[in-house]
Short mmCIF file of C-alpha atoms in Angstrom, two decimals:
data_model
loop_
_atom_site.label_atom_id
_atom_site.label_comp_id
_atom_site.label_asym_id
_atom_site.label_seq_id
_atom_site.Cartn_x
_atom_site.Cartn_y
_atom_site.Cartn_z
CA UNK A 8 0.00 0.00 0.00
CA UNK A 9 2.69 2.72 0.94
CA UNK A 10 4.29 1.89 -2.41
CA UNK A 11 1.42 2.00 -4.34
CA UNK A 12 0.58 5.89 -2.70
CA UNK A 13 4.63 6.59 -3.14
CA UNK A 14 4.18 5.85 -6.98
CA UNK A 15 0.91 7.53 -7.35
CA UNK A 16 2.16 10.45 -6.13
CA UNK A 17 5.35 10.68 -8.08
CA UNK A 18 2.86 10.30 -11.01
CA UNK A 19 0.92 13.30 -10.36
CA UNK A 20 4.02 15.61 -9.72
CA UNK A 21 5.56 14.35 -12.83
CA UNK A 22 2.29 15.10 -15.03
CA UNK A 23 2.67 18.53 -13.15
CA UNK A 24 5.89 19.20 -14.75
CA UNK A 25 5.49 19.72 -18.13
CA UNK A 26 2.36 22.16 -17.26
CA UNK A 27 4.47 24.06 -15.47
CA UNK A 28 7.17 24.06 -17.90
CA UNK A 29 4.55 25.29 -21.02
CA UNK A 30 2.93 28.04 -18.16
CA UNK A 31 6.69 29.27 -18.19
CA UNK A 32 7.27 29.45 -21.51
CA UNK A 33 3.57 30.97 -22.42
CA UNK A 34 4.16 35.11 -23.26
CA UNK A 35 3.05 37.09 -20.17
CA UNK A 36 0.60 40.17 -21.35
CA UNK A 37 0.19 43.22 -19.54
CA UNK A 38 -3.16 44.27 -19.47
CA UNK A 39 -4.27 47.95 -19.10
CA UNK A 40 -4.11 49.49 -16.06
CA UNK A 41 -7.65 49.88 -14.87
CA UNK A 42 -8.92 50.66 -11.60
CA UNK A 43 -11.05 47.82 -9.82
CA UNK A 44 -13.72 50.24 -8.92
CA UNK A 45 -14.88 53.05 -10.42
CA UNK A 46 -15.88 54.64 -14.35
CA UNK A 47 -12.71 54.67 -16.26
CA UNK A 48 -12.13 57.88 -19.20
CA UNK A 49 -9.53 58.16 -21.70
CA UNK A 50 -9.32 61.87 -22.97
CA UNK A 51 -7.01 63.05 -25.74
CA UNK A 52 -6.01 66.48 -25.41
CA UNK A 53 -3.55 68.94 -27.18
CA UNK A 54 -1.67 71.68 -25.77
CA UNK A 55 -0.41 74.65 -27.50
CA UNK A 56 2.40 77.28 -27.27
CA UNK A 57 3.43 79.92 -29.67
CA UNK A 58 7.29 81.02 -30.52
CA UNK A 59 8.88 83.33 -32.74
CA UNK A 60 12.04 81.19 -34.69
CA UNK A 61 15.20 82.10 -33.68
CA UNK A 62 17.12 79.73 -36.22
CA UNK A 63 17.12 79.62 -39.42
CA UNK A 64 18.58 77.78 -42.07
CA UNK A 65 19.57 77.67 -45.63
CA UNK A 66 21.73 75.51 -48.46
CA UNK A 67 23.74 78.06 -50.27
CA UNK A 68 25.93 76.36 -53.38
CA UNK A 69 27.57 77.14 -56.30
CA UNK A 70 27.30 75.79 -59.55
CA UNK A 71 30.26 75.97 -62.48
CA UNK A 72 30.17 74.56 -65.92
CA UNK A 73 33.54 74.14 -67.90
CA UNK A 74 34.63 72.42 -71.04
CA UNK A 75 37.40 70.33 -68.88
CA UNK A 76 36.72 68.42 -65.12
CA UNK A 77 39.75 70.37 -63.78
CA UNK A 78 38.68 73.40 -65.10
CA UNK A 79 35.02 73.21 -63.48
CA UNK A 80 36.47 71.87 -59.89
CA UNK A 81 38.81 74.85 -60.28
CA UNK A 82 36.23 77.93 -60.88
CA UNK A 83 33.76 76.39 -58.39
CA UNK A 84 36.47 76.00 -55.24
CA UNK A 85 37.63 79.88 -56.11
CA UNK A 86 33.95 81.28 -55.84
CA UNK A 87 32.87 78.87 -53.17
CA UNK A 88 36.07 80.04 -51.42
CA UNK A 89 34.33 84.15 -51.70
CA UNK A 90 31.14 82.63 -50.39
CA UNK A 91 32.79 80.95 -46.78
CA UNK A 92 34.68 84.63 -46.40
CA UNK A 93 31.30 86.53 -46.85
CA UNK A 94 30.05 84.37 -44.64
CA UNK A 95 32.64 84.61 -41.82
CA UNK A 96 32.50 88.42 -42.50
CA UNK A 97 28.98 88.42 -42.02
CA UNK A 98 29.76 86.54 -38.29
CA UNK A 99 28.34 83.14 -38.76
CA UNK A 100 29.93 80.89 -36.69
CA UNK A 101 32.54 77.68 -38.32
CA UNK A 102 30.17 75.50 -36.55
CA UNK A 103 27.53 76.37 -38.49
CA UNK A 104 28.66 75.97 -41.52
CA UNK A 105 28.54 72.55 -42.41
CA UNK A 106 29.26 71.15 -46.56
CA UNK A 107 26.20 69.38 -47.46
CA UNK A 108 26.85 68.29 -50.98
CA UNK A 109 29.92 67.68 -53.58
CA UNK A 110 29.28 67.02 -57.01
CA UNK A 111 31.44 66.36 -60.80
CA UNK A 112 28.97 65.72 -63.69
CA UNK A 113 29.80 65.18 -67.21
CA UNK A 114 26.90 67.02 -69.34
CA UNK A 115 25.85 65.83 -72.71
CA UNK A 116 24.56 66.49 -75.95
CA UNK A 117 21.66 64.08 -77.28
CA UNK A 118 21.31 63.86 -81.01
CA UNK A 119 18.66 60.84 -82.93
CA UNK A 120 20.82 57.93 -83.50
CA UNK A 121 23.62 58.90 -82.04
CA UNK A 122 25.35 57.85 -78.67
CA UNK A 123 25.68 60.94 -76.33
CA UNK A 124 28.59 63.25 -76.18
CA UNK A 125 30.03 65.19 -74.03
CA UNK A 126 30.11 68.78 -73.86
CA UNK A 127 31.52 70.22 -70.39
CA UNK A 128 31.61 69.24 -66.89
CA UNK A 129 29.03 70.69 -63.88
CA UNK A 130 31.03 70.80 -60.31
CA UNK A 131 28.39 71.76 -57.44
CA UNK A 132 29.21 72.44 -53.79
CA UNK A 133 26.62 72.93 -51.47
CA UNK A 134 26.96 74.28 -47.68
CA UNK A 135 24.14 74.04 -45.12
CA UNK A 136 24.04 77.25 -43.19
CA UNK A 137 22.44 78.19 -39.63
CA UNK A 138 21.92 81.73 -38.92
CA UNK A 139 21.14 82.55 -34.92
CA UNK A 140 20.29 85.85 -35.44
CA UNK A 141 17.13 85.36 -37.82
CA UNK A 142 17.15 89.53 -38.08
CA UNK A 143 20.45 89.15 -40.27
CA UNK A 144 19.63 86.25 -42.45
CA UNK A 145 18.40 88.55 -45.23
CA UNK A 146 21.68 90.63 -45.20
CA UNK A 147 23.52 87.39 -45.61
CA UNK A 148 21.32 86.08 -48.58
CA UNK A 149 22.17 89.14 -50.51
CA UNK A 150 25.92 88.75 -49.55
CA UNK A 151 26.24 85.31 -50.88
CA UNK A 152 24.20 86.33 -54.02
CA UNK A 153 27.08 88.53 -54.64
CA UNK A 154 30.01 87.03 -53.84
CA UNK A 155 29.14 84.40 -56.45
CA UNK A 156 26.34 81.86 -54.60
CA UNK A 157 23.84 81.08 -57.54
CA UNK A 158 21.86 78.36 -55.43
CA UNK A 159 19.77 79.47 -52.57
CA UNK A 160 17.03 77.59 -50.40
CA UNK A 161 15.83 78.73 -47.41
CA UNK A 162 15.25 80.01 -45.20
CA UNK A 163 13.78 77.29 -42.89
CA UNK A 164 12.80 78.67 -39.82
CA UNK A 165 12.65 76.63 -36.65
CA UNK A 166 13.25 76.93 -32.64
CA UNK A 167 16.18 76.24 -32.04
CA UNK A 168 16.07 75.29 -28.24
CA UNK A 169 11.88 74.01 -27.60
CA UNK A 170 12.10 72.34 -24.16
CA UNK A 171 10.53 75.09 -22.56
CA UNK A 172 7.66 75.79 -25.02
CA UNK A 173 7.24 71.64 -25.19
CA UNK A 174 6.79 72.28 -20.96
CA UNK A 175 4.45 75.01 -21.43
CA UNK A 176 1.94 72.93 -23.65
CA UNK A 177 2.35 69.71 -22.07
CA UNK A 178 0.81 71.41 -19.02
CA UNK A 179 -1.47 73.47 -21.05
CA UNK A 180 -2.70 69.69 -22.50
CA UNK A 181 -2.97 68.58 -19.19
CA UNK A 182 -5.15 71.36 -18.23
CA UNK A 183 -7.42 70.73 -21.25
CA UNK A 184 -7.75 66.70 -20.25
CA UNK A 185 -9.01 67.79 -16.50
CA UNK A 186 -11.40 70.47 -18.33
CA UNK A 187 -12.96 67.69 -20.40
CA UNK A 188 -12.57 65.37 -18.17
CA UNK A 189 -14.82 67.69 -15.39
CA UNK A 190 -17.37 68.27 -18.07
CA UNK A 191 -17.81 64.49 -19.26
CA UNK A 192 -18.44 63.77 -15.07
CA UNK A 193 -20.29 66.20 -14.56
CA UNK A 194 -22.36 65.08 -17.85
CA UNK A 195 -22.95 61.49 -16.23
CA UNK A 196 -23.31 62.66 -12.92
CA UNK A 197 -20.26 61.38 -11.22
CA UNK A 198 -17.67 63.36 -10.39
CA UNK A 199 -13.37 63.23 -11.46
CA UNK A 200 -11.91 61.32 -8.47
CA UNK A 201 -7.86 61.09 -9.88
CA UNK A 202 -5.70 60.75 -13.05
CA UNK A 203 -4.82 56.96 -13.44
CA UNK A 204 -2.21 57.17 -16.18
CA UNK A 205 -0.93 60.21 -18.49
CA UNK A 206 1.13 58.90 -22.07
CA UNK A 207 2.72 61.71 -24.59
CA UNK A 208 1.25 60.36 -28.21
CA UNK A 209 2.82 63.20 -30.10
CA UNK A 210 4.32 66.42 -29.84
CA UNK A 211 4.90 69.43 -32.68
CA UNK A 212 8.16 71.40 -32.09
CA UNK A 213 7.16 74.49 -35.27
CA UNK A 214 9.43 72.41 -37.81
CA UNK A 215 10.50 74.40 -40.26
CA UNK A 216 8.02 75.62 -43.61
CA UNK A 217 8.31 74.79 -47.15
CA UNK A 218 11.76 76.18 -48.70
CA UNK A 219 11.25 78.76 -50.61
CA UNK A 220 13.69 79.86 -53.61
CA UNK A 221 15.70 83.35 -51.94
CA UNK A 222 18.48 84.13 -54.56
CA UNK A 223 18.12 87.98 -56.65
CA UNK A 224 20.29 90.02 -58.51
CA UNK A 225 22.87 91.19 -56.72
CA UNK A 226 22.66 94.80 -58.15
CA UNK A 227 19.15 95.14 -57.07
CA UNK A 228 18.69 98.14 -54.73
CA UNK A 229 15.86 96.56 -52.09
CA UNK A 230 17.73 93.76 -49.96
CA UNK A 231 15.80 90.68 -49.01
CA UNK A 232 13.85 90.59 -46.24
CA UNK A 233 12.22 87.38 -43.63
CA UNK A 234 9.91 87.61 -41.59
CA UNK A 235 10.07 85.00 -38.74
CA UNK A 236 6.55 85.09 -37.94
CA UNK A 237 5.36 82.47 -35.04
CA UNK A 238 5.11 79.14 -35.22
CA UNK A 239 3.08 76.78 -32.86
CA UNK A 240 4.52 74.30 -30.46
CA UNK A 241 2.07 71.23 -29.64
CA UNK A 242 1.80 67.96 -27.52
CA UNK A 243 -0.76 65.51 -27.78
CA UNK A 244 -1.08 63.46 -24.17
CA UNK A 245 -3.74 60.72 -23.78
CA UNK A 246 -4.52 60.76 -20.10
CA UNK A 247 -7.10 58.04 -18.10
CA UNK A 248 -8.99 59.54 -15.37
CA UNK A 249 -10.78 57.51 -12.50
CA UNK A 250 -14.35 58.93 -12.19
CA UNK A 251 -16.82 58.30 -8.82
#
């Protein structure tokens, strides 16, 4: 009899095993966080600041066409070399003058029936510029126009340092969530008893508008002139509220 229990036993542990081993291996879930009493609400809400930009940027470049490879590379570096002294005459800082783009291209002639020939060589070089002082950015435009910059775009104008306008609308979303929040209570005759959970979905930081084509004559008498304007900082927060 005691052997028969002993064995009987050791049966049912060992059928135990393997359950336990596939309850291990089963993916664990988190489920959402809900309160155990109580209404649950999920508001969305956006909050919104304004800035003026104080950053702006722009791809300035110049563009030579020669007969001859050398000859191209060689009139390009000379005027791209009058466009980074205009610029460091104009105060922008080495660190914000980054090159962006490099280019040798053969150009061609196309004729029926004929294989394409070669006519001249196009060298490019491109810098990406960042102006801090938004004010000057025009003045700047009109010097690299005529020191010999024939490709302009820009300006992009953007914030340069948000985390204090992101602050200001994240708690001007979370304001909006508690107004709703009150009215949809109040609505179903309960009343807002805490916030359960707050998650950031999205936020908006006034990136910078479609570039717009800057370049002019350089004789022209009227310089070029940006207007910064404001742009709108946003955050999106979904927050759950416990209502009793």
């Amino acid at each position: 009899m005691k052997t028969a229990s002993f064995l009987t036993i050791l049966a049912s542990a060992t059928a135990i095993l393997p359950a336990a081993a596939n309850a291990q291996a089963a993916p664990t879930t988190v489920e959402p966080m809900v309160p155990a009493a109580g209404t649950v609400l999920d508001v969305t809400a956006e909050g919104r600041t304004t800035r003026v930009p104080d950053l702006a940027t722009i791809r300035a470049g110049v563009v030579s066409q020669s007969p001859t490879a050398a000859a191209a590379l060689t009139d390009n570096a000379q005027r791209m070399a009058k466009v980074l002294d205009a610029l460091k005459r104009a105060g922008v800082a080495p660190r914000d003058v980054a090159t962006s783009n490099v280019q040798l291209s053969p150009q061609y002639r196309y004729a029926d029936n004929q294989p394409p020939v070669i006519t001249g060589y196009q060298a490019t070089n491109t810098v990406s510029i960042r102006f801090r002082d938004v004010a000057k950015s025009g003045m700047i435009l009109d010097a690299l126009v005529a020191q010999g910059a024939n490709q302009i775009d820009g300006p992009n104008l953007t914030i340069d340092k948000p985390d204090a306008a992101l602050d200001e609308a994240r708690t001007d979303a979370i304001a909006q969530a508690k107004r709703r929040a009150d009215l949809y209570a109040k609505a179903a005759g309960l009343r807002v008893s805490r916030i359960v959970s707050i998650a950031e979905s999205g936020q908006d930081t006034g990136g910078p508008a479609q570039p717009m084509f800057m370049a002019r004559a350089a004789m022209a008498k009227d310089s070029t002139q940006i207007a910064p304007g404001e742009k709108d900082v946003t955050v999106t927060l979904s927050v759950r509220f416990l209502l009793n």
